[in-house]
Short mmCIF file of C-alpha atoms in Angstrom, two decimals:
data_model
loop_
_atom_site.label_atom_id
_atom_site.label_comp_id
_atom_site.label_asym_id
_atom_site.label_seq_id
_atom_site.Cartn_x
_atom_site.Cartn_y
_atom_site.Cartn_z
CA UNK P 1 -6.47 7.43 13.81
CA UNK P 2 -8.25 3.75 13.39
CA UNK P 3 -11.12 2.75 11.61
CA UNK P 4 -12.62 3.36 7.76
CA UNK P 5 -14.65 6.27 9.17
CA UNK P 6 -11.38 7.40 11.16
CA UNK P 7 -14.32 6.22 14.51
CA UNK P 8 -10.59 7.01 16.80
CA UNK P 9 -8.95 9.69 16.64
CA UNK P 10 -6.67 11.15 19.30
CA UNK P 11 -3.91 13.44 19.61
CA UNK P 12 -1.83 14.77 22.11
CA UNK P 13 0.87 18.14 22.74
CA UNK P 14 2.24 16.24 25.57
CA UNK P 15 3.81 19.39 27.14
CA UNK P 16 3.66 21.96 24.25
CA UNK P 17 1.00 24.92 24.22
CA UNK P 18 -2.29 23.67 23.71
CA UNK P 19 -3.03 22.86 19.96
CA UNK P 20 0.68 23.29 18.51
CA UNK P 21 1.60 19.77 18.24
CA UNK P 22 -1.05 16.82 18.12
CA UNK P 23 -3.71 19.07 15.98
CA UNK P 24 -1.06 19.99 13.35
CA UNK P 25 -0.40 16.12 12.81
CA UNK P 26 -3.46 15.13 13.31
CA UNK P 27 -4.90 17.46 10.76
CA UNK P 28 -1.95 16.42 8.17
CA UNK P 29 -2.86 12.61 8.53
CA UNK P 30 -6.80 13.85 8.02
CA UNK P 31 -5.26 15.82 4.58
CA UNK P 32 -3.76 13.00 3.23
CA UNK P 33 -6.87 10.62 4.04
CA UNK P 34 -4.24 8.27 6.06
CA UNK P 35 -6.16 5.76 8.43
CA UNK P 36 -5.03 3.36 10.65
CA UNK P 37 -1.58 4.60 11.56
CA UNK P 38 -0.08 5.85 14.69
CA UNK P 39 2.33 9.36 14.09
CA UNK P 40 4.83 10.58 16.65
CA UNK P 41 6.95 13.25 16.02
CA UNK P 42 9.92 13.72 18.91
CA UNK P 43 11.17 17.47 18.51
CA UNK P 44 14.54 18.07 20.29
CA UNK P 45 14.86 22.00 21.80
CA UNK P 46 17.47 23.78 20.25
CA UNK P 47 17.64 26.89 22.59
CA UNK P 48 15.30 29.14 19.75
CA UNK P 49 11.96 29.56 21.01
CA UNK P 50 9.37 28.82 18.14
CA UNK P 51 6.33 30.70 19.13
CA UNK P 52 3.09 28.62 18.74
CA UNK P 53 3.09 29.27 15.14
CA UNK P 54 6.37 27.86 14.68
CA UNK P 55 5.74 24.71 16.55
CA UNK P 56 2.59 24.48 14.34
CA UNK P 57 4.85 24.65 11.06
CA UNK P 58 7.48 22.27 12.91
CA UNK P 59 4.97 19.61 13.84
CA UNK P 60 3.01 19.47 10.55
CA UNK P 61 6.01 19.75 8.17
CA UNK P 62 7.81 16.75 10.07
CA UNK P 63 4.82 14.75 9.55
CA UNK P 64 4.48 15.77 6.26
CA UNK P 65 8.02 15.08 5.63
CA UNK P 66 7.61 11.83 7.08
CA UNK P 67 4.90 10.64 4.83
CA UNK P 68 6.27 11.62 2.06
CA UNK P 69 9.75 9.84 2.47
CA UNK P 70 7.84 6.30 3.28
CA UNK P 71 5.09 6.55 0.81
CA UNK P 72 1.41 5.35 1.36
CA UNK P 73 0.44 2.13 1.13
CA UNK P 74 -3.71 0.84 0.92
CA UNK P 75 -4.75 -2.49 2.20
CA UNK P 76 -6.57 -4.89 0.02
CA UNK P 77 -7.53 -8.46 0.31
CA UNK P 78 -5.85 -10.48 -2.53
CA UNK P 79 -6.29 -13.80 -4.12
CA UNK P 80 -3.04 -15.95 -4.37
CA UNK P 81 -3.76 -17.59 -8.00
CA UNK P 82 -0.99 -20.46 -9.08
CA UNK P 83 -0.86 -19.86 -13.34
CA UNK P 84 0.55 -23.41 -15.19
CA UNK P 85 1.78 -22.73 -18.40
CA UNK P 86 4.34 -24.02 -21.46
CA UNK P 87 7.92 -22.67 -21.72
CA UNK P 88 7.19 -21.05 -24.99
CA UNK P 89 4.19 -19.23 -23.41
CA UNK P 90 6.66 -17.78 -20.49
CA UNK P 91 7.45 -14.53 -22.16
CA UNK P 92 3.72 -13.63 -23.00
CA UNK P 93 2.80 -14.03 -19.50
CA UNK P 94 5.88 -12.48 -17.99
CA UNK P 95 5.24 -9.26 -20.06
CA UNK P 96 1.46 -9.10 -19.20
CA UNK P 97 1.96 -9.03 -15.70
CA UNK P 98 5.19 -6.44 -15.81
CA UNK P 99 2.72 -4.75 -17.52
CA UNK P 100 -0.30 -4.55 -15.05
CA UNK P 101 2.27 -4.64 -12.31
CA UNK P 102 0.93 -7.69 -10.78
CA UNK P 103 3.95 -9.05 -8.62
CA UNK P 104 5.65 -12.20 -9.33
CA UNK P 105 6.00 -14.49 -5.65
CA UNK P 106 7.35 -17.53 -6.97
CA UNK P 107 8.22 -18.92 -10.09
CA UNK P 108 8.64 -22.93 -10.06
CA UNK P 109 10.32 -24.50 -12.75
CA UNK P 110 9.31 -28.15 -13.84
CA UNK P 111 8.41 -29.67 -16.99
CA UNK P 112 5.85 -26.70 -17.19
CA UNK P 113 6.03 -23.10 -15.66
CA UNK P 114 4.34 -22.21 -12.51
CA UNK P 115 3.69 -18.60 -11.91
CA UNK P 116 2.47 -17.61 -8.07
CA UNK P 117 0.92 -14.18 -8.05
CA UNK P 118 -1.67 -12.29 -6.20
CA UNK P 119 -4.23 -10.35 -7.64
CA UNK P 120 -6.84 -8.68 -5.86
CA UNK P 121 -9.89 -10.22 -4.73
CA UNK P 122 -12.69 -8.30 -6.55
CA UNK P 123 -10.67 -8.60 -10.19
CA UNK P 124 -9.80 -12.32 -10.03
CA UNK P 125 -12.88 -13.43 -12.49
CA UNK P 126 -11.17 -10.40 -14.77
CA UNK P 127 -8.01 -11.13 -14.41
CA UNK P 128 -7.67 -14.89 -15.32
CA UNK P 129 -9.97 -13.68 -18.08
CA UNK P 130 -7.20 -11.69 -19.56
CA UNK P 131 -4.66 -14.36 -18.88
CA UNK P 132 -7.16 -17.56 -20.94
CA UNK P 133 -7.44 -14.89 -23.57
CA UNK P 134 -3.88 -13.86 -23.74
CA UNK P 135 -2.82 -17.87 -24.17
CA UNK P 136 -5.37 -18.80 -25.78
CA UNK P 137 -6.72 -20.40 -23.08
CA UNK P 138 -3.30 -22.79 -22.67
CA UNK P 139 -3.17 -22.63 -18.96
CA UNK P 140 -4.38 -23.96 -15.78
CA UNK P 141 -5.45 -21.91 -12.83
CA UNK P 142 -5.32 -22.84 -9.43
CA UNK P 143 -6.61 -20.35 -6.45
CA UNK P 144 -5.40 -20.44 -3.02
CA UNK P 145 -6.46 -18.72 0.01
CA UNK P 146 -7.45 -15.05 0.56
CA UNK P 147 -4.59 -12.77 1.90
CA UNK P 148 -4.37 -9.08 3.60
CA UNK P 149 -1.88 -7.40 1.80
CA UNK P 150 -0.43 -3.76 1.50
CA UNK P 151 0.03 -2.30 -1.74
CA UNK P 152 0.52 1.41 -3.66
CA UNK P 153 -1.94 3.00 -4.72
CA UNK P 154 -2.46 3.41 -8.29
CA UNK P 155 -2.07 6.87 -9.07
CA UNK P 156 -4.61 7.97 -11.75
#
């Protein structure tokens, strides 16, 4: 499946009885609102026929199974922000962004701290907002380029 609107979708039973195989996946990925992502699921015969029920249970658990184990990941376009700040401010802004779970890249170490982060796009204005405010406005910002980046979801 491809696209925001899911605009390609194809499956296949490549040699299993029609509607046993690529349908069961397919239908999974749909379930679990999954888009752009290819799914192949290689079944080995073990001498027990399944019946087409069976094969339906096979194909959808594995991919089930599958998604589950790796997790889902979203893509959103993120804004890598530089933060300048003094030693003794470190732990404040260390313990904000553990907090909002806002990843730390880089931390560079000179006669003032710089903190590399991304933060998505559409929250920037917010989010150095919260950072003046938590410093009392005791730091300097300074925004880089736009990135594509994969991230979990938050789950509400």
């Amino acid at each position: 499946m491809t696209g925001n609107q899911d605009q390609i979708q194809r499956e296949s039973d490549n040699g299993e009885p029609q509607g046993t195989a690529g349908v069961p996946i397919l239908e999974v990925l749909k379930a679990n609102k999954i888009h752009d992502v290819l799914a192949i699921v290689i079944r080995y015969f073990g001498g027990i026929k399944l019946g087409a029920g069976g094969l339906i249970r096979a194909y959808s658990s594995s991919c089930a199974q599958a998604i589950e184990a790796v997790g889902i990941v979203k893509r959103v376009i993120q804004t890598k922000v530089t933060i300048t700040i003094e030693y003794p401010l470190w732990g404040k802004l260390q313990n904000f962004l553990t907090n909002e779970k806002i990843a730390l890249l880089d931390t560079i170490y000179t006669d003032k701290i710089q903190a590399v982060v991304c933060v998505d796009s559409d929250k920037l204005s917010d989010f150095k907002q919260k950072i003046m405010d938590l410093l009392a406005g005791n730091c300097l910002f300074e925004t880089g380029a736009d990135v594509l980046n994969y991230v979990q979801p938050e789950i509400p």
